[in-house]
Short mmCIF file of N, CA and C and ligand atoms in Angstrom, two decimals:
data_model
loop_
_atom_site.label_atom_id
_atom_site.label_comp_id
_atom_site.label_asym_id
_atom_site.label_seq_id
_atom_site.Cartn_x
_atom_site.Cartn_y
_atom_site.Cartn_z
N MET E 4 -28.93 30.63 35.94
CA MET E 4 -27.87 30.09 35.03
C MET E 4 -27.02 30.98 34.10
N ASN E 5 -25.69 30.81 34.18
CA ASN E 5 -24.80 31.70 33.42
C ASN E 5 -25.04 31.53 32.01
N LYS E 6 -24.86 32.37 31.08
CA LYS E 6 -24.61 32.23 29.79
C LYS E 6 -23.59 31.21 29.41
N ARG E 7 -23.61 30.60 28.45
CA ARG E 7 -22.56 29.73 28.28
C ARG E 7 -21.49 30.36 27.23
N GLY E 8 -20.25 30.07 27.65
CA GLY E 8 -19.13 30.84 26.87
C GLY E 8 -18.86 29.93 25.40
N ASP E 9 -17.96 30.76 24.79
CA ASP E 9 -17.56 30.14 23.51
C ASP E 9 -16.38 29.36 23.30
N ALA E 10 -15.84 28.72 24.25
CA ALA E 10 -14.80 28.00 24.29
C ALA E 10 -15.12 26.34 23.79
N ILE E 11 -14.14 25.74 23.28
CA ILE E 11 -14.29 24.42 23.22
C ILE E 11 -13.60 23.77 24.24
N VAL E 12 -14.22 22.78 24.84
CA VAL E 12 -13.71 22.33 26.01
C VAL E 12 -13.33 20.94 26.08
N LEU E 13 -12.37 20.24 25.93
CA LEU E 13 -12.03 19.00 25.70
C LEU E 13 -12.04 18.13 27.24
N ILE E 14 -12.88 17.26 27.29
CA ILE E 14 -12.77 16.04 28.37
C ILE E 14 -12.54 14.82 28.11
N GLY E 15 -12.27 14.03 28.95
CA GLY E 15 -12.04 12.54 28.69
C GLY E 15 -10.83 11.94 29.43
N PHE E 16 -10.89 10.61 29.16
CA PHE E 16 -9.91 9.92 30.10
C PHE E 16 -8.18 10.18 29.72
N MET E 17 -7.47 9.58 30.64
CA MET E 17 -5.95 9.61 30.16
C MET E 17 -5.76 8.82 28.86
N GLY E 18 -4.94 9.64 28.02
CA GLY E 18 -4.83 8.76 26.77
C GLY E 18 -5.88 8.99 25.70
N ALA E 19 -6.91 9.65 25.87
CA ALA E 19 -8.08 9.96 24.97
C ALA E 19 -7.48 10.92 23.74
N GLY E 20 -6.26 11.64 23.92
CA GLY E 20 -5.71 12.37 23.01
C GLY E 20 -6.12 14.09 23.33
N LYS E 21 -6.69 14.13 24.33
CA LYS E 21 -7.11 15.74 24.72
C LYS E 21 -5.86 16.78 24.44
N SER E 22 -4.64 16.29 24.98
CA SER E 22 -3.77 17.26 24.77
C SER E 22 -3.36 17.56 23.20
N SER E 23 -3.09 16.16 22.38
CA SER E 23 -2.69 16.53 20.95
C SER E 23 -3.82 17.09 20.26
N VAL E 24 -5.00 16.71 20.50
CA VAL E 24 -6.14 17.30 19.60
C VAL E 24 -6.40 18.66 20.15
N GLY E 25 -6.25 19.07 21.05
CA GLY E 25 -6.27 20.66 21.58
C GLY E 25 -5.26 21.31 21.04
N ARG E 26 -4.12 20.92 20.84
CA ARG E 26 -2.94 21.56 20.01
C ARG E 26 -3.30 21.83 18.61
N THR E 27 -3.97 20.72 17.89
CA THR E 27 -4.34 20.67 16.66
C THR E 27 -5.48 21.69 16.44
N LEU E 28 -6.46 21.41 17.27
CA LEU E 28 -7.63 22.48 17.33
C LEU E 28 -7.00 24.03 17.29
N ALA E 29 -6.21 24.23 18.40
CA ALA E 29 -5.77 25.74 18.26
C ALA E 29 -5.26 26.08 17.11
N ARG E 30 -4.43 25.05 16.16
CA ARG E 30 -3.56 25.41 15.17
C ARG E 30 -4.64 25.50 14.10
N MET E 31 -5.66 24.82 13.99
CA MET E 31 -6.58 25.03 12.87
C MET E 31 -7.54 26.06 12.88
N THR E 32 -7.86 26.73 14.17
CA THR E 32 -8.81 27.79 14.60
C THR E 32 -8.12 28.98 14.67
N GLY E 33 -6.99 28.95 15.19
CA GLY E 33 -6.13 30.27 15.61
C GLY E 33 -6.39 30.73 16.92
N LEU E 34 -7.31 29.66 17.75
CA LEU E 34 -7.56 30.11 19.01
C LEU E 34 -6.41 29.79 20.05
N SER E 35 -6.41 30.58 21.03
CA SER E 35 -5.50 30.35 22.37
C SER E 35 -6.00 28.86 22.76
N ARG E 36 -4.89 28.28 23.34
CA ARG E 36 -5.29 26.95 24.10
C ARG E 36 -4.60 27.07 25.56
N PHE E 37 -5.53 26.58 26.39
CA PHE E 37 -5.25 26.50 27.96
C PHE E 37 -5.32 25.15 28.30
N ASP E 38 -4.45 24.61 29.18
CA ASP E 38 -4.32 23.08 29.50
C ASP E 38 -4.31 23.39 31.00
N THR E 39 -5.33 22.71 31.69
CA THR E 39 -5.49 22.73 33.18
C THR E 39 -4.17 22.29 33.76
N ASP E 40 -3.65 20.91 33.19
CA ASP E 40 -2.70 20.08 33.79
C ASP E 40 -1.25 21.11 33.75
N GLU E 41 -1.21 21.74 32.57
CA GLU E 41 -0.27 22.72 32.36
C GLU E 41 -0.07 23.96 33.46
N MET E 42 -1.37 24.31 33.62
CA MET E 42 -1.48 25.73 34.55
C MET E 42 -1.28 25.07 36.09
N VAL E 43 -1.93 24.07 36.40
CA VAL E 43 -1.53 23.46 37.53
C VAL E 43 -0.09 23.17 37.92
N ALA E 44 0.55 22.39 36.92
CA ALA E 44 1.99 22.20 37.13
C ALA E 44 2.79 23.66 37.09
N ALA E 45 2.45 24.59 36.60
CA ALA E 45 2.90 25.85 36.55
C ALA E 45 3.00 26.61 37.93
N ARG E 46 1.88 26.32 38.61
CA ARG E 46 1.32 26.90 39.89
C ARG E 46 2.25 26.31 40.72
N PHE E 47 2.57 24.89 40.77
CA PHE E 47 3.21 24.44 41.83
C PHE E 47 4.86 24.48 41.52
N GLY E 48 5.14 24.58 40.17
CA GLY E 48 6.57 24.80 39.64
C GLY E 48 7.38 23.31 39.46
N VAL E 49 6.38 22.30 39.50
CA VAL E 49 7.07 20.87 39.25
C VAL E 49 5.89 20.17 38.53
N THR E 50 6.26 18.80 38.23
CA THR E 50 5.60 17.86 37.37
C THR E 50 4.28 17.49 38.29
N ILE E 51 3.45 16.87 37.37
CA ILE E 51 2.05 16.44 38.02
C ILE E 51 2.51 15.19 38.68
N PRO E 52 3.30 14.36 38.56
CA PRO E 52 3.48 13.14 39.29
C PRO E 52 4.40 13.60 40.77
N GLU E 53 5.25 14.93 40.64
CA GLU E 53 5.54 15.36 41.70
C GLU E 53 4.74 16.02 42.55
N ILE E 54 3.74 16.64 42.12
CA ILE E 54 2.61 17.33 42.88
C ILE E 54 1.98 16.24 43.54
N PHE E 55 1.35 15.08 42.99
CA PHE E 55 0.75 13.82 43.78
C PHE E 55 1.82 13.52 44.67
N ALA E 56 2.88 13.28 44.70
CA ALA E 56 3.81 12.65 45.61
C ALA E 56 4.00 13.56 46.66
N THR E 57 4.21 14.79 46.56
CA THR E 57 4.52 15.74 47.39
C THR E 57 3.27 16.30 48.19
N HIS E 58 2.42 16.70 47.30
CA HIS E 58 1.30 17.48 47.93
C HIS E 58 0.06 16.38 48.31
N GLY E 59 -0.21 15.62 47.43
CA GLY E 59 -1.46 14.65 47.43
C GLY E 59 -2.30 14.96 46.54
N GLU E 60 -3.23 13.95 46.16
CA GLU E 60 -4.34 14.47 45.15
C GLU E 60 -5.22 15.45 45.29
N GLU E 61 -5.65 15.72 46.45
CA GLU E 61 -6.65 16.76 46.73
C GLU E 61 -6.11 17.74 46.51
N ALA E 62 -4.54 18.18 46.87
CA ALA E 62 -4.04 19.61 46.41
C ALA E 62 -4.14 19.69 45.17
N PHE E 63 -3.75 18.70 44.33
CA PHE E 63 -3.57 18.74 42.89
C PHE E 63 -5.33 19.20 42.51
N ARG E 64 -6.12 18.50 42.96
CA ARG E 64 -7.74 18.63 42.41
C ARG E 64 -8.04 20.20 42.95
N ASP E 65 -7.58 20.55 44.02
CA ASP E 65 -7.78 22.04 44.48
C ASP E 65 -7.30 22.86 43.35
N ALA E 66 -6.04 22.73 43.17
CA ALA E 66 -5.50 23.63 41.80
C ALA E 66 -6.31 23.53 40.85
N GLU E 67 -6.76 22.48 40.35
CA GLU E 67 -7.32 21.90 38.91
C GLU E 67 -8.54 23.06 38.81
N THR E 68 -9.51 23.11 40.15
CA THR E 68 -10.63 23.91 40.17
C THR E 68 -10.24 25.25 40.14
N GLU E 69 -9.24 25.72 40.84
CA GLU E 69 -8.70 27.34 40.59
C GLU E 69 -8.20 27.47 39.37
N ALA E 70 -7.44 26.78 38.50
CA ALA E 70 -7.27 26.86 37.23
C ALA E 70 -8.69 26.96 36.36
N LEU E 71 -9.65 26.27 36.61
CA LEU E 71 -10.94 26.61 35.90
C LEU E 71 -11.53 27.86 36.19
N ARG E 72 -11.33 28.18 37.43
CA ARG E 72 -11.93 29.74 37.70
C ARG E 72 -11.20 30.81 37.15
N GLU E 73 -9.96 30.72 36.94
CA GLU E 73 -8.96 31.41 36.14
C GLU E 73 -9.43 31.58 34.57
N LEU E 74 -9.86 30.56 34.26
CA LEU E 74 -10.23 30.41 32.87
C LEU E 74 -11.55 31.14 32.18
N SER E 75 -12.15 31.38 33.32
CA SER E 75 -13.58 32.14 33.17
C SER E 75 -13.39 33.34 32.58
N GLY E 76 -14.31 33.72 31.34
CA GLY E 76 -14.01 35.01 30.71
C GLY E 76 -13.06 34.95 29.61
N LYS E 77 -12.22 34.07 29.55
CA LYS E 77 -11.24 33.81 28.29
C LYS E 77 -11.99 34.03 26.82
N GLY E 78 -13.27 33.62 26.99
CA GLY E 78 -13.91 33.70 25.71
C GLY E 78 -13.61 32.69 24.58
N GLN E 79 -13.56 32.79 23.44
CA GLN E 79 -13.14 32.01 22.48
C GLN E 79 -11.85 31.20 22.56
N ALA E 80 -11.48 29.71 23.22
CA ALA E 80 -10.48 29.30 23.25
C ALA E 80 -10.57 27.92 23.02
N ILE E 81 -9.57 27.27 23.31
CA ILE E 81 -9.45 25.78 23.22
C ILE E 81 -8.83 25.37 24.70
N ILE E 82 -9.98 24.74 25.10
CA ILE E 82 -9.47 24.43 26.82
C ILE E 82 -9.27 22.86 26.80
N VAL E 83 -8.11 22.27 27.35
CA VAL E 83 -7.84 21.02 27.64
C VAL E 83 -7.78 20.65 29.09
N THR E 84 -8.52 19.63 29.57
CA THR E 84 -8.41 19.28 30.85
C THR E 84 -7.86 18.05 31.14
N GLY E 85 -7.65 17.88 32.58
CA GLY E 85 -7.05 16.61 32.85
C GLY E 85 -8.05 15.66 33.09
N GLY E 86 -7.84 14.19 32.94
CA GLY E 86 -9.00 13.18 32.89
C GLY E 86 -9.69 13.02 34.09
N GLY E 87 -9.38 13.73 35.26
CA GLY E 87 -10.29 13.48 36.51
C GLY E 87 -11.16 14.60 36.96
N ILE E 88 -10.91 15.62 35.91
CA ILE E 88 -11.68 17.10 35.99
C ILE E 88 -13.34 17.03 36.31
N VAL E 89 -13.69 15.84 35.76
CA VAL E 89 -15.25 15.87 35.68
C VAL E 89 -15.70 15.28 37.24
N LEU E 90 -14.81 14.87 38.04
CA LEU E 90 -15.38 14.37 39.25
C LEU E 90 -15.94 15.25 40.42
N ARG E 91 -15.77 16.49 40.00
CA ARG E 91 -16.20 17.42 41.20
C ARG E 91 -17.30 18.24 40.54
N PRO E 92 -18.58 18.17 40.99
CA PRO E 92 -19.58 18.82 40.42
C PRO E 92 -19.44 20.28 40.03
N GLU E 93 -18.50 20.68 41.05
CA GLU E 93 -18.37 22.42 40.92
C GLU E 93 -17.56 22.27 39.72
N ASN E 94 -16.45 21.73 39.22
CA ASN E 94 -15.61 21.48 38.04
C ASN E 94 -16.69 21.66 36.81
N VAL E 95 -17.58 20.54 36.75
CA VAL E 95 -18.50 20.56 35.51
C VAL E 95 -19.43 21.78 35.50
N ALA E 96 -19.83 22.49 36.44
CA ALA E 96 -20.59 23.75 36.17
C ALA E 96 -19.61 24.60 35.81
N LEU E 97 -18.31 24.90 36.02
CA LEU E 97 -17.43 25.81 35.61
C LEU E 97 -17.06 25.56 34.07
N LEU E 98 -16.95 24.15 33.66
CA LEU E 98 -16.86 23.66 32.52
C LEU E 98 -17.88 24.25 31.57
N HIS E 99 -19.05 23.85 32.07
CA HIS E 99 -20.15 24.10 31.30
C HIS E 99 -20.33 25.76 30.99
N ASP E 100 -19.92 26.57 31.86
CA ASP E 100 -20.08 27.95 31.75
C ASP E 100 -18.90 28.34 30.46
N LEU E 101 -17.76 27.66 30.63
CA LEU E 101 -16.84 27.95 29.61
C LEU E 101 -17.15 27.70 28.19
N GLY E 102 -18.12 26.65 28.02
CA GLY E 102 -18.44 26.68 26.53
C GLY E 102 -19.06 25.47 26.35
N THR E 103 -18.74 24.75 25.01
CA THR E 103 -19.03 23.48 24.59
C THR E 103 -18.11 22.33 25.00
N ILE E 104 -18.71 21.27 25.69
CA ILE E 104 -17.94 20.38 26.39
C ILE E 104 -18.03 19.05 25.26
N VAL E 105 -16.73 18.91 24.89
CA VAL E 105 -16.47 17.65 23.92
C VAL E 105 -15.87 16.65 24.70
N TYR E 106 -16.40 15.57 24.81
CA TYR E 106 -16.12 14.20 25.25
C TYR E 106 -15.06 13.44 24.27
N LEU E 107 -14.07 13.26 24.46
CA LEU E 107 -13.05 12.40 23.75
C LEU E 107 -12.97 10.93 24.12
N SER E 108 -13.58 10.09 23.46
CA SER E 108 -13.67 8.55 24.18
C SER E 108 -12.67 7.90 23.36
N ALA E 109 -12.36 6.71 23.80
CA ALA E 109 -11.82 5.54 22.88
C ALA E 109 -11.96 4.07 23.66
N ASP E 110 -11.88 3.23 23.11
CA ASP E 110 -11.90 1.92 23.73
C ASP E 110 -10.62 1.32 24.54
N GLU E 111 -11.01 0.84 25.71
CA GLU E 111 -10.01 0.64 26.42
C GLU E 111 -8.51 0.40 25.91
N GLU E 112 -8.57 -0.77 24.96
CA GLU E 112 -7.31 -1.13 24.57
C GLU E 112 -6.58 -0.14 24.13
N THR E 113 -7.19 1.04 23.12
CA THR E 113 -6.49 2.00 22.63
C THR E 113 -5.91 2.81 23.66
N LEU E 114 -7.08 3.27 24.65
CA LEU E 114 -6.46 4.14 25.99
C LEU E 114 -5.34 3.36 26.48
N PHE E 115 -5.30 2.09 26.68
CA PHE E 115 -4.20 1.54 27.42
C PHE E 115 -2.94 1.51 26.57
N ALA E 116 -3.05 1.36 25.38
CA ALA E 116 -1.71 1.27 24.57
C ALA E 116 -1.23 2.87 24.41
N ARG E 117 -2.06 3.83 24.24
CA ARG E 117 -1.68 5.31 24.43
C ARG E 117 -0.94 5.65 25.64
N ILE E 118 -1.63 5.35 26.82
CA ILE E 118 -0.83 5.73 28.12
C ILE E 118 0.04 4.78 28.27
N SER E 119 0.31 3.71 27.97
CA SER E 119 1.58 2.66 28.05
C SER E 119 2.79 3.63 27.51
N ARG E 120 2.47 4.31 26.64
CA ARG E 120 3.74 4.98 25.85
C ARG E 120 4.49 5.91 26.82
N ARG E 121 3.76 6.40 27.79
CA ARG E 121 4.60 7.42 28.80
C ARG E 121 3.99 6.94 30.15
N SER E 122 4.88 6.96 31.22
CA SER E 122 4.56 6.73 32.60
C SER E 122 4.37 7.79 33.52
N THR E 123 3.58 8.93 33.12
CA THR E 123 3.67 10.12 33.43
C THR E 123 2.47 10.31 34.66
N ARG E 124 1.61 9.18 34.38
CA ARG E 124 0.07 9.20 35.17
C ARG E 124 0.28 8.64 36.60
N PRO E 125 0.34 9.27 37.70
CA PRO E 125 0.43 8.84 39.04
C PRO E 125 -0.75 7.95 39.26
N LEU E 126 -1.87 7.99 38.83
CA LEU E 126 -2.89 7.33 39.23
C LEU E 126 -2.94 5.85 38.66
N LEU E 127 -1.97 5.61 37.67
CA LEU E 127 -1.81 4.27 37.14
C LEU E 127 -0.28 3.50 37.57
N GLN E 128 0.00 4.46 38.54
CA GLN E 128 1.39 3.59 39.01
C GLN E 128 0.98 2.79 40.07
N THR E 129 0.27 1.64 39.73
CA THR E 129 -0.15 0.44 40.57
C THR E 129 0.63 -0.70 40.08
N PRO E 130 0.30 -1.74 41.06
CA PRO E 130 0.69 -3.09 40.58
C PRO E 130 0.12 -3.61 39.04
N ASN E 131 -1.11 -3.21 39.02
CA ASN E 131 -1.83 -3.79 37.81
C ASN E 131 -2.48 -2.66 37.27
N PRO E 132 -1.77 -1.74 36.22
CA PRO E 132 -2.25 -0.68 35.66
C PRO E 132 -3.36 -0.90 34.69
N ARG E 133 -3.38 -2.00 34.15
CA ARG E 133 -4.59 -2.57 33.05
C ARG E 133 -6.01 -2.51 34.05
N ALA E 134 -5.98 -3.24 35.19
CA ALA E 134 -6.98 -3.48 35.92
C ALA E 134 -7.42 -1.87 36.51
N THR E 135 -6.52 -1.35 36.92
CA THR E 135 -6.89 0.18 37.41
C THR E 135 -7.52 0.99 36.41
N LEU E 136 -6.92 0.85 35.11
CA LEU E 136 -7.63 1.57 33.98
C LEU E 136 -9.23 1.16 33.90
N THR E 137 -9.40 0.01 33.72
CA THR E 137 -10.56 -0.69 33.75
C THR E 137 -11.69 -0.19 34.80
N GLU E 138 -11.11 -0.22 36.04
CA GLU E 138 -11.92 0.44 37.32
C GLU E 138 -12.20 1.83 37.17
N LEU E 139 -11.20 2.38 36.75
CA LEU E 139 -11.15 4.20 36.95
C LEU E 139 -12.20 4.45 35.66
N LEU E 140 -11.97 3.77 34.69
CA LEU E 140 -12.84 4.03 33.39
C LEU E 140 -14.45 3.92 33.78
N ALA E 141 -14.69 2.77 34.33
CA ALA E 141 -16.09 2.24 34.70
C ALA E 141 -16.79 3.33 35.74
N LYS E 142 -15.81 3.73 36.62
CA LYS E 142 -16.40 4.95 37.46
C LYS E 142 -16.53 6.00 36.54
N ARG E 143 -15.84 6.40 36.10
CA ARG E 143 -15.74 7.88 35.27
C ARG E 143 -16.52 8.15 34.15
N LEU E 144 -16.88 6.91 33.28
CA LEU E 144 -17.68 6.94 32.30
C LEU E 144 -19.09 7.65 32.33
N PRO E 145 -19.80 7.47 33.43
CA PRO E 145 -21.02 8.34 33.70
C PRO E 145 -20.90 10.10 33.74
N PHE E 146 -19.66 10.05 34.44
CA PHE E 146 -19.37 11.52 34.62
C PHE E 146 -19.00 12.23 33.30
N TYR E 147 -18.41 11.41 32.32
CA TYR E 147 -18.08 12.14 31.16
C TYR E 147 -19.40 12.34 30.40
N ARG E 148 -19.99 11.31 30.36
CA ARG E 148 -21.33 11.29 29.44
C ARG E 148 -22.21 12.48 30.04
N ASP E 149 -22.28 12.38 31.23
CA ASP E 149 -23.45 13.55 31.82
C ASP E 149 -22.95 14.88 31.58
N ALA E 150 -21.60 15.15 31.67
CA ALA E 150 -20.99 16.64 31.28
C ALA E 150 -21.07 16.68 29.83
N ALA E 151 -20.93 15.77 29.02
CA ALA E 151 -20.55 16.05 27.81
C ALA E 151 -21.56 16.91 26.94
N ASP E 152 -21.77 17.65 25.83
CA ASP E 152 -22.55 18.17 24.74
C ASP E 152 -22.53 17.37 23.67
N LEU E 153 -21.12 16.83 23.58
CA LEU E 153 -20.77 15.87 22.30
C LEU E 153 -19.85 14.77 22.53
N GLU E 154 -19.96 13.67 21.98
CA GLU E 154 -18.97 12.85 22.10
C GLU E 154 -18.16 12.66 20.71
N VAL E 155 -16.88 12.38 20.88
CA VAL E 155 -16.23 12.00 19.77
C VAL E 155 -15.38 10.61 19.93
N ASP E 156 -15.57 9.48 19.43
CA ASP E 156 -14.75 8.42 19.53
C ASP E 156 -13.29 8.49 18.78
N THR E 157 -12.29 8.71 19.57
CA THR E 157 -11.15 8.94 19.02
C THR E 157 -10.34 7.66 18.56
N SER E 158 -11.11 6.33 18.71
CA SER E 158 -10.20 5.15 18.44
C SER E 158 -9.78 4.95 16.92
N GLY E 159 -8.61 4.62 16.73
CA GLY E 159 -7.97 4.64 15.49
C GLY E 159 -7.82 5.70 14.68
N LEU E 160 -8.26 6.83 15.19
CA LEU E 160 -8.22 8.22 14.46
C LEU E 160 -6.93 8.90 14.72
N LYS E 161 -6.53 9.54 13.63
CA LYS E 161 -5.64 10.66 13.69
C LYS E 161 -5.74 11.90 14.35
N HIS E 162 -4.89 12.75 15.17
CA HIS E 162 -5.31 13.81 15.90
C HIS E 162 -6.10 15.03 14.76
N ASP E 163 -5.75 15.13 13.59
CA ASP E 163 -6.34 16.05 12.82
C ASP E 163 -7.59 15.44 12.38
N VAL E 164 -7.83 14.33 12.44
CA VAL E 164 -9.24 13.68 11.74
C VAL E 164 -10.35 14.22 12.98
N VAL E 165 -9.61 13.73 14.17
CA VAL E 165 -10.48 14.04 15.41
C VAL E 165 -10.85 15.34 15.44
N ALA E 166 -9.71 16.33 15.30
CA ALA E 166 -10.20 17.99 15.46
C ALA E 166 -11.07 18.45 14.32
N ARG E 167 -10.90 17.80 13.05
CA ARG E 167 -11.75 18.31 11.98
C ARG E 167 -13.43 17.69 12.52
N THR E 168 -13.39 16.41 12.94
CA THR E 168 -14.66 15.90 13.25
C THR E 168 -15.23 16.81 14.27
N ILE E 169 -14.51 17.45 15.42
CA ILE E 169 -15.37 18.08 16.21
C ILE E 169 -15.68 19.36 15.46
N LEU E 170 -14.76 20.23 14.87
CA LEU E 170 -15.30 21.28 14.26
C LEU E 170 -16.71 21.24 13.43
N ASN E 171 -16.59 20.04 12.86
CA ASN E 171 -17.68 19.78 11.82
C ASN E 171 -18.85 19.36 12.65
N ARG E 172 -18.65 18.86 13.73
CA ARG E 172 -19.89 18.59 14.70
C ARG E 172 -20.35 19.73 15.39
N LEU E 173 -19.20 20.71 15.63
CA LEU E 173 -19.92 22.02 16.52
C LEU E 173 -20.62 22.81 15.44
N GLU E 174 -20.40 22.86 14.15
CA GLU E 174 -21.03 23.73 13.07
C GLU E 174 -22.35 22.91 12.91
N GLU E 175 -22.62 21.69 12.96
CA GLU E 175 -23.81 21.04 13.09
C GLU E 175 -24.59 21.40 14.35
N HIS E 176 -24.08 21.61 15.30
CA HIS E 176 -24.69 21.91 16.71
C HIS E 176 -25.12 23.62 16.53
N GLY E 177 -24.60 24.06 15.45
CA GLY E 177 -24.62 25.97 15.40
C GLY E 177 -23.76 26.29 16.40
N ARG E 178 -22.72 25.89 16.94
CA ARG E 178 -21.88 26.54 17.64
C ARG E 178 -20.46 26.82 17.07
N GLY E 179 -20.54 26.47 15.81
CA GLY E 179 -19.13 26.52 14.88
C GLY E 179 -19.07 27.92 14.65
N SER E 180 -19.95 28.77 14.09
CA SER E 180 -19.54 30.00 13.59
C SER E 180 -18.66 30.91 14.13
N ASN E 181 -18.69 30.50 15.77
CA ASN E 181 -17.76 31.34 16.43
C ASN E 181 -16.43 31.01 16.46
N HIS E 182 -16.01 29.88 15.76
CA HIS E 182 -14.85 29.52 15.55
C HIS E 182 -14.14 29.66 14.39
N PRO E 183 -13.67 30.68 13.68
CA PRO E 183 -13.22 30.75 12.76
C PRO E 183 -12.08 29.87 12.21
N GLU E 184 -11.99 29.27 11.16
CA GLU E 184 -10.89 28.57 10.74
C GLU E 184 -10.23 28.95 10.05
N ARG E 185 -8.61 28.74 9.86
CA ARG E 185 -7.76 29.58 9.11
C ARG E 185 -7.68 28.81 7.69
C1 S3P P 23 -5.61 12.52 35.78
C2 S3P P 23 -5.44 12.72 34.40
C3 S3P P 23 -4.09 13.57 34.09
C4 S3P P 23 -3.65 14.43 35.18
C5 S3P P 23 -3.55 13.66 36.40
C6 S3P P 23 -4.95 13.05 36.89
C7 S3P P 23 -6.90 11.62 36.06
O1 S3P P 23 -4.15 14.18 32.98
O2 S3P P 23 -4.54 15.54 35.23
O3 S3P P 23 -2.46 12.82 36.44
O4 S3P P 23 -7.27 11.95 37.30
O5 S3P P 23 -7.35 11.14 35.23
P1 S3P P 23 -4.32 13.50 31.23
O6 S3P P 23 -5.96 13.27 31.19
O7 S3P P 23 -4.06 14.52 30.40
O8 S3P P 23 -3.55 12.31 31.34
#
């Protein structure tokens, strides 16, 4: 088994706050931030909905795995992932090698309220997005929980409170000293 890296890796469902919390963590720690959605969009040169529409989900997932491979060896960093990254066992192994995996959870109402603010998620462009969310979340929960080193419930919390909680929890786990705070 590879030695685990020093990154803080955020996983979780769409609307869990991964992107915003990732930005806050990067600001608080001074570490570089990498976002697999941004890397994949940059690789294709178009938005994620356009990638799904033109190339299909499989092509998106392949590029997502490729992005994770590129991140290996980045050392201390904040790594933000897309909500479906845990579906491929290969991805989970790559995430595990990158560092400590933090699962950002939230109750369904919170997720739906946050997701509804923007309609950029191709997987929720269905006749009944609320039902799709319930279905997808039920399928994915075990994957998030299996992959995670720790879980932080973000429901009702501001991004900076979540970020601070993560840093405190990592400290308790003895993995915090590698992440200097400014
Ligand atoms: C996806 C989540 C999205 C993005 C893509 C697929 C998913 O990222 O990767 O639309 O399968 O849950 P966010 O979790 O940042 O919305």
